[in-house]
Short mmCIF file of N, CA and C in Angstrom, two decimals:
data_model
loop_
_atom_site.label_atom_id
_atom_site.label_comp_id
_atom_site.label_asym_id
_atom_site.label_seq_id
_atom_site.Cartn_x
_atom_site.Cartn_y
_atom_site.Cartn_z
N UNK A 1 192.71 61.77 85.82
CA UNK A 1 192.23 62.30 84.57
C UNK A 1 192.88 63.66 84.34
N UNK A 2 193.48 63.83 83.20
CA UNK A 2 194.16 65.07 82.87
C UNK A 2 193.28 65.90 81.95
N UNK A 3 193.30 67.19 82.18
CA UNK A 3 192.53 68.10 81.35
C UNK A 3 193.43 68.70 80.28
N UNK A 4 192.88 68.86 79.09
CA UNK A 4 193.62 69.53 78.04
C UNK A 4 193.65 71.03 78.35
N UNK A 5 194.47 71.76 77.59
CA UNK A 5 194.55 73.20 77.80
C UNK A 5 193.20 73.88 77.54
N UNK A 6 192.50 73.43 76.52
CA UNK A 6 191.18 73.99 76.22
C UNK A 6 190.19 73.73 77.35
N UNK A 7 190.26 72.54 77.95
CA UNK A 7 189.37 72.23 79.06
C UNK A 7 189.71 73.04 80.30
N UNK A 8 190.99 73.29 80.51
CA UNK A 8 191.39 74.14 81.64
C UNK A 8 190.86 75.56 81.46
N UNK A 9 190.94 76.07 80.25
CA UNK A 9 190.38 77.39 79.97
C UNK A 9 188.87 77.35 80.16
N UNK A 10 188.23 76.26 79.75
CA UNK A 10 186.79 76.10 79.94
C UNK A 10 186.38 76.11 81.40
N UNK A 11 187.18 75.45 82.25
CA UNK A 11 186.89 75.46 83.70
C UNK A 11 187.01 76.89 84.23
N UNK A 12 188.03 77.61 83.79
CA UNK A 12 188.19 79.00 84.23
C UNK A 12 187.03 79.87 83.75
N UNK A 13 186.64 79.72 82.49
CA UNK A 13 185.52 80.51 81.97
C UNK A 13 184.22 80.20 82.70
N UNK A 14 183.98 78.92 82.96
CA UNK A 14 182.77 78.52 83.68
C UNK A 14 182.78 79.09 85.09
N UNK A 15 183.94 79.03 85.74
CA UNK A 15 184.05 79.57 87.10
C UNK A 15 183.81 81.08 87.11
N UNK A 16 184.41 81.78 86.16
CA UNK A 16 184.19 83.22 86.08
C UNK A 16 182.73 83.53 85.74
N UNK A 17 182.12 82.71 84.90
CA UNK A 17 180.71 82.90 84.57
C UNK A 17 179.82 82.77 85.79
N UNK A 18 180.07 81.76 86.61
CA UNK A 18 179.29 81.58 87.83
C UNK A 18 179.55 82.75 88.78
N UNK A 19 180.80 83.19 88.88
CA UNK A 19 181.14 84.33 89.74
C UNK A 19 180.42 85.60 89.28
N UNK A 20 180.43 85.88 87.98
CA UNK A 20 179.77 87.08 87.48
C UNK A 20 178.26 87.00 87.66
N UNK A 21 177.69 85.80 87.47
CA UNK A 21 176.25 85.67 87.69
C UNK A 21 175.91 85.89 89.17
N UNK A 22 176.74 85.35 90.06
CA UNK A 22 176.52 85.56 91.49
C UNK A 22 176.63 87.04 91.84
N UNK A 23 177.66 87.71 91.32
CA UNK A 23 177.81 89.14 91.57
C UNK A 23 176.65 89.94 90.97
N UNK A 24 176.18 89.53 89.81
CA UNK A 24 175.05 90.21 89.18
C UNK A 24 173.80 90.13 90.03
N UNK A 25 173.56 88.97 90.63
CA UNK A 25 172.40 88.82 91.51
C UNK A 25 172.64 89.61 92.80
N UNK A 26 173.85 89.53 93.33
CA UNK A 26 174.18 90.22 94.57
C UNK A 26 174.06 91.73 94.43
N UNK A 27 174.38 92.25 93.26
CA UNK A 27 174.32 93.68 93.02
C UNK A 27 172.98 94.07 92.38
N UNK A 28 171.91 93.53 92.95
CA UNK A 28 170.55 93.88 92.57
C UNK A 28 170.25 93.63 91.10
N UNK A 29 170.60 92.46 90.63
CA UNK A 29 170.28 92.00 89.29
C UNK A 29 170.84 92.94 88.22
N UNK A 30 172.15 93.17 88.31
CA UNK A 30 172.84 93.99 87.32
C UNK A 30 172.88 93.22 86.00
N UNK A 31 172.22 93.77 85.00
CA UNK A 31 172.08 93.08 83.72
C UNK A 31 173.39 92.81 83.01
N UNK A 32 174.33 93.75 83.08
CA UNK A 32 175.61 93.57 82.39
C UNK A 32 176.40 92.40 82.99
N UNK A 33 176.46 92.32 84.31
CA UNK A 33 177.17 91.22 84.95
C UNK A 33 176.48 89.88 84.67
N UNK A 34 175.17 89.87 84.71
CA UNK A 34 174.44 88.63 84.44
C UNK A 34 174.65 88.17 83.00
N UNK A 35 174.60 89.11 82.06
CA UNK A 35 174.81 88.75 80.65
C UNK A 35 176.22 88.23 80.43
N UNK A 36 177.21 88.90 81.01
CA UNK A 36 178.59 88.45 80.88
C UNK A 36 178.77 87.07 81.51
N UNK A 37 178.16 86.88 82.67
CA UNK A 37 178.24 85.58 83.33
C UNK A 37 177.63 84.46 82.50
N UNK A 38 176.50 84.74 81.86
CA UNK A 38 175.86 83.74 81.01
C UNK A 38 176.73 83.37 79.81
N UNK A 39 177.31 84.38 79.17
CA UNK A 39 178.17 84.12 78.01
C UNK A 39 179.39 83.31 78.43
N UNK A 40 180.03 83.70 79.53
CA UNK A 40 181.21 82.97 80.00
C UNK A 40 180.86 81.55 80.40
N UNK A 41 179.71 81.36 81.06
CA UNK A 41 179.31 80.02 81.47
C UNK A 41 179.09 79.11 80.27
N UNK A 42 178.36 79.60 79.27
CA UNK A 42 178.11 78.78 78.08
C UNK A 42 179.39 78.49 77.30
N UNK A 43 180.27 79.49 77.20
CA UNK A 43 181.54 79.27 76.51
C UNK A 43 182.40 78.26 77.26
N UNK A 44 182.39 78.35 78.58
CA UNK A 44 183.18 77.42 79.38
C UNK A 44 182.68 76.00 79.27
N UNK A 45 181.37 75.81 79.34
CA UNK A 45 180.81 74.45 79.21
C UNK A 45 181.14 73.89 77.83
N UNK A 46 181.07 74.73 76.81
CA UNK A 46 181.39 74.28 75.45
C UNK A 46 182.84 73.85 75.35
N UNK A 47 183.75 74.59 75.97
CA UNK A 47 185.17 74.22 75.93
C UNK A 47 185.45 72.97 76.76
N UNK A 48 184.73 72.79 77.84
CA UNK A 48 184.99 71.62 78.70
C UNK A 48 184.56 70.33 78.02
N UNK A 49 183.35 70.29 77.49
CA UNK A 49 182.86 69.02 76.94
C UNK A 49 182.87 68.97 75.42
N UNK A 50 183.17 70.07 74.77
CA UNK A 50 183.24 70.09 73.31
C UNK A 50 181.93 70.57 72.70
N UNK A 51 182.02 71.16 71.51
CA UNK A 51 180.83 71.72 70.87
C UNK A 51 179.77 70.66 70.54
N UNK A 52 180.18 69.52 70.03
CA UNK A 52 179.22 68.48 69.63
C UNK A 52 178.48 67.94 70.85
N UNK A 53 179.20 67.63 71.92
CA UNK A 53 178.56 67.11 73.12
C UNK A 53 177.69 68.17 73.80
N UNK A 54 178.07 69.44 73.68
CA UNK A 54 177.25 70.51 74.24
C UNK A 54 175.91 70.58 73.54
N UNK A 55 175.93 70.56 72.20
CA UNK A 55 174.68 70.59 71.43
C UNK A 55 173.85 69.35 71.73
N UNK A 56 174.51 68.20 71.82
CA UNK A 56 173.80 66.96 72.12
C UNK A 56 173.16 67.02 73.51
N UNK A 57 173.89 67.57 74.49
CA UNK A 57 173.36 67.67 75.85
C UNK A 57 172.13 68.57 75.90
N UNK A 58 172.23 69.75 75.29
CA UNK A 58 171.13 70.70 75.36
C UNK A 58 169.96 70.32 74.45
N UNK A 59 170.18 69.45 73.46
CA UNK A 59 169.12 69.10 72.52
C UNK A 59 168.43 67.78 72.86
N UNK A 60 168.79 67.14 73.95
CA UNK A 60 168.13 65.89 74.33
C UNK A 60 166.64 66.13 74.57
N UNK A 61 165.84 65.17 74.15
CA UNK A 61 164.40 65.32 74.24
C UNK A 61 163.93 65.50 75.68
N UNK A 62 164.50 64.73 76.62
CA UNK A 62 164.08 64.84 78.02
C UNK A 62 164.59 66.12 78.69
N UNK A 63 165.54 66.81 78.07
CA UNK A 63 166.07 68.06 78.62
C UNK A 63 165.58 69.29 77.86
N UNK A 64 164.65 69.11 76.93
CA UNK A 64 164.22 70.21 76.07
C UNK A 64 163.54 71.34 76.86
N UNK A 65 162.72 70.99 77.83
CA UNK A 65 162.05 72.02 78.65
C UNK A 65 163.08 72.84 79.42
N UNK A 66 164.07 72.16 80.00
CA UNK A 66 165.13 72.85 80.72
C UNK A 66 165.96 73.74 79.80
N UNK A 67 166.24 73.25 78.60
CA UNK A 67 167.00 74.05 77.64
C UNK A 67 166.24 75.30 77.24
N UNK A 68 164.94 75.15 77.00
CA UNK A 68 164.13 76.31 76.61
C UNK A 68 164.07 77.34 77.74
N UNK A 69 163.91 76.88 78.96
CA UNK A 69 163.88 77.81 80.09
C UNK A 69 165.23 78.48 80.27
N UNK A 70 166.31 77.71 80.20
CA UNK A 70 167.65 78.25 80.40
C UNK A 70 167.97 79.30 79.34
N UNK A 71 167.78 78.95 78.08
CA UNK A 71 168.07 79.90 77.00
C UNK A 71 167.08 81.06 76.98
N UNK A 72 165.82 80.79 77.33
CA UNK A 72 164.84 81.88 77.43
C UNK A 72 165.19 82.85 78.54
N UNK A 73 165.70 82.34 79.66
CA UNK A 73 166.14 83.20 80.75
C UNK A 73 167.32 84.06 80.34
N UNK A 74 168.24 83.48 79.59
CA UNK A 74 169.38 84.25 79.09
C UNK A 74 168.89 85.35 78.15
N UNK A 75 167.94 85.01 77.29
CA UNK A 75 167.37 86.02 76.38
C UNK A 75 166.69 87.15 77.15
N UNK A 76 165.96 86.81 78.19
CA UNK A 76 165.31 87.84 79.00
C UNK A 76 166.34 88.75 79.68
N UNK A 77 167.46 88.18 80.11
CA UNK A 77 168.52 89.01 80.70
C UNK A 77 169.07 89.95 79.63
N UNK A 78 169.24 89.45 78.42
CA UNK A 78 169.79 90.28 77.34
C UNK A 78 168.84 91.41 76.93
N UNK A 79 167.53 91.20 77.08
CA UNK A 79 166.59 92.26 76.68
C UNK A 79 166.16 93.11 77.88
N UNK A 80 166.99 93.10 78.91
CA UNK A 80 166.85 94.01 80.07
C UNK A 80 165.71 93.67 81.01
N UNK A 81 165.41 92.39 81.16
CA UNK A 81 164.49 91.92 82.18
C UNK A 81 165.26 90.95 83.09
N UNK A 82 166.25 91.44 83.82
CA UNK A 82 167.15 90.52 84.53
C UNK A 82 166.49 89.73 85.65
N UNK A 83 165.57 90.31 86.39
CA UNK A 83 164.97 89.59 87.52
C UNK A 83 164.19 88.37 87.03
N UNK A 84 163.30 88.59 86.08
CA UNK A 84 162.50 87.48 85.54
C UNK A 84 163.41 86.50 84.80
N UNK A 85 164.40 87.04 84.08
CA UNK A 85 165.33 86.18 83.36
C UNK A 85 166.09 85.24 84.27
N UNK A 86 166.55 85.73 85.40
CA UNK A 86 167.28 84.88 86.34
C UNK A 86 166.38 83.80 86.92
N UNK A 87 165.14 84.14 87.20
CA UNK A 87 164.21 83.13 87.73
C UNK A 87 163.96 82.03 86.70
N UNK A 88 163.68 82.41 85.47
CA UNK A 88 163.43 81.43 84.40
C UNK A 88 164.70 80.61 84.14
N UNK A 89 165.84 81.30 84.13
CA UNK A 89 167.12 80.63 83.89
C UNK A 89 167.44 79.63 85.01
N UNK A 90 167.13 79.98 86.25
CA UNK A 90 167.37 79.07 87.37
C UNK A 90 166.51 77.82 87.26
N UNK A 91 165.26 77.98 86.87
CA UNK A 91 164.40 76.81 86.67
C UNK A 91 164.98 75.90 85.58
N UNK A 92 165.45 76.49 84.49
CA UNK A 92 166.06 75.70 83.43
C UNK A 92 167.34 75.04 83.88
N UNK A 93 168.15 75.76 84.65
CA UNK A 93 169.41 75.22 85.15
C UNK A 93 169.16 74.01 86.05
N UNK A 94 168.18 74.13 86.95
CA UNK A 94 167.86 73.01 87.82
C UNK A 94 167.35 71.81 87.03
N UNK A 95 166.57 72.07 85.99
CA UNK A 95 166.07 70.98 85.16
C UNK A 95 167.19 70.33 84.36
N UNK A 96 168.12 71.14 83.86
CA UNK A 96 169.22 70.60 83.05
C UNK A 96 170.27 69.88 83.89
N UNK A 97 170.70 70.51 84.96
CA UNK A 97 171.86 70.03 85.70
C UNK A 97 171.50 69.39 87.04
N UNK A 98 170.22 69.20 87.32
CA UNK A 98 169.79 68.62 88.58
C UNK A 98 170.29 67.20 88.81
N UNK A 99 170.53 66.47 87.74
CA UNK A 99 171.02 65.10 87.86
C UNK A 99 172.45 65.05 88.42
N UNK A 100 173.19 66.14 88.31
CA UNK A 100 174.58 66.17 88.76
C UNK A 100 174.73 66.52 90.24
N UNK A 101 173.66 66.99 90.89
CA UNK A 101 173.77 67.43 92.27
C UNK A 101 174.22 66.33 93.23
N UNK A 102 173.73 65.09 93.14
CA UNK A 102 174.25 64.05 94.04
C UNK A 102 175.75 63.79 93.84
N UNK A 103 176.22 63.88 92.61
CA UNK A 103 177.64 63.68 92.34
C UNK A 103 178.46 64.80 92.96
N UNK A 104 177.98 66.04 92.82
CA UNK A 104 178.67 67.19 93.40
C UNK A 104 178.68 67.08 94.92
N UNK A 105 177.57 66.66 95.51
CA UNK A 105 177.49 66.50 96.95
C UNK A 105 178.47 65.45 97.44
N UNK A 106 178.58 64.36 96.74
CA UNK A 106 179.54 63.32 97.11
C UNK A 106 180.96 63.85 97.03
N UNK A 107 181.27 64.62 96.00
CA UNK A 107 182.61 65.22 95.88
C UNK A 107 182.88 66.19 97.03
N UNK A 108 181.90 67.05 97.34
CA UNK A 108 182.08 68.03 98.41
C UNK A 108 182.27 67.35 99.77
N UNK A 109 181.64 66.21 99.97
CA UNK A 109 181.80 65.50 101.24
C UNK A 109 183.19 64.90 101.40
N UNK A 110 183.96 64.81 100.32
CA UNK A 110 185.31 64.28 100.41
C UNK A 110 186.34 65.36 100.70
N UNK A 111 185.93 66.62 100.66
CA UNK A 111 186.84 67.73 100.96
C UNK A 111 187.01 67.85 102.47
N UNK A 112 188.18 68.31 102.93
CA UNK A 112 188.46 68.32 104.37
C UNK A 112 187.46 69.07 105.24
N UNK A 113 187.30 70.35 105.11
CA UNK A 113 186.45 71.13 106.01
C UNK A 113 184.99 71.04 105.59
N UNK A 114 184.72 71.22 104.31
CA UNK A 114 183.35 71.20 103.81
C UNK A 114 182.73 69.83 104.04
N UNK A 115 183.50 68.77 103.84
CA UNK A 115 182.99 67.42 104.05
C UNK A 115 182.55 67.17 105.48
N UNK A 116 183.33 67.71 106.43
CA UNK A 116 182.96 67.55 107.84
C UNK A 116 181.65 68.28 108.14
N UNK A 117 181.51 69.49 107.61
CA UNK A 117 180.28 70.27 107.85
C UNK A 117 179.08 69.57 107.20
N UNK A 118 179.26 69.06 105.98
CA UNK A 118 178.15 68.39 105.30
C UNK A 118 177.79 67.05 105.91
N UNK A 119 178.66 66.51 106.76
CA UNK A 119 178.39 65.23 107.40
C UNK A 119 177.73 65.38 108.77
N UNK A 120 177.56 66.60 109.24
CA UNK A 120 176.86 66.81 110.51
C UNK A 120 175.41 66.35 110.37
N UNK A 121 174.82 65.80 111.44
CA UNK A 121 173.52 65.13 111.33
C UNK A 121 172.42 65.91 110.62
N UNK A 122 172.09 67.11 111.07
CA UNK A 122 170.98 67.84 110.47
C UNK A 122 171.34 68.36 109.08
N UNK A 123 172.56 68.81 108.92
CA UNK A 123 173.00 69.33 107.63
C UNK A 123 173.04 68.20 106.60
N UNK A 124 173.43 67.01 107.03
CA UNK A 124 173.47 65.86 106.14
C UNK A 124 172.09 65.57 105.57
N UNK A 125 171.06 65.59 106.43
CA UNK A 125 169.69 65.31 105.97
C UNK A 125 169.21 66.37 104.99
N UNK A 126 169.47 67.63 105.30
CA UNK A 126 169.04 68.72 104.42
C UNK A 126 169.77 68.65 103.08
N UNK A 127 171.08 68.41 103.12
CA UNK A 127 171.87 68.32 101.88
C UNK A 127 171.40 67.15 101.02
N UNK A 128 171.13 66.02 101.66
CA UNK A 128 170.63 64.86 100.90
C UNK A 128 169.27 65.16 100.27
N UNK A 129 168.42 65.87 100.98
CA UNK A 129 167.11 66.20 100.44
C UNK A 129 167.23 67.17 99.27
N UNK A 130 168.09 68.18 99.41
CA UNK A 130 168.28 69.16 98.34
C UNK A 130 168.87 68.51 97.10
N UNK A 131 169.88 67.65 97.31
CA UNK A 131 170.54 67.00 96.18
C UNK A 131 169.70 65.89 95.58
N UNK A 132 168.69 65.43 96.31
CA UNK A 132 167.85 64.35 95.79
C UNK A 132 168.47 62.99 96.01
N UNK A 133 169.43 62.89 96.94
CA UNK A 133 170.06 61.61 97.23
C UNK A 133 169.14 60.78 98.10
N UNK A 134 169.07 59.51 97.78
CA UNK A 134 168.27 58.59 98.60
C UNK A 134 169.05 58.24 99.86
N UNK A 135 170.31 57.84 99.68
CA UNK A 135 171.18 57.51 100.81
C UNK A 135 172.52 58.18 100.57
N UNK A 136 173.22 58.38 101.64
CA UNK A 136 174.52 59.03 101.54
C UNK A 136 175.60 57.99 101.28
N UNK A 137 176.53 58.31 100.41
CA UNK A 137 177.61 57.38 100.07
C UNK A 137 178.71 57.44 101.10
N UNK A 138 179.01 58.63 101.58
CA UNK A 138 180.13 58.80 102.53
C UNK A 138 179.66 58.56 103.93
#
């Protein structure tokens, strides 16, 4: 599968968004880094899947609670309540993107070093439980 130039830029923006959010949390909930990370993440997701599919994804009835928490958390970060905002945003993120965790885990298990670590007996059980996988594919 080939990515268009816009999708490649979207992957970069999403990656930088996750990096800035991680740094924002690591640096004691720095509001500026968290806000920048949120904007980059949303812009990147929009470029990867397109504006129409992004609106459709976030507006699905079964994902509405996750969307409200995610966007509410972003709003709280913007109004200078970064700690509470990140907690609310994380709950929304897990609700929105939790279905993708087994797919990500399967992909990570195919990587050379990470796959070996994730296939170790105790780590395998914990990773399967966190991802919500019933059985392991690899």
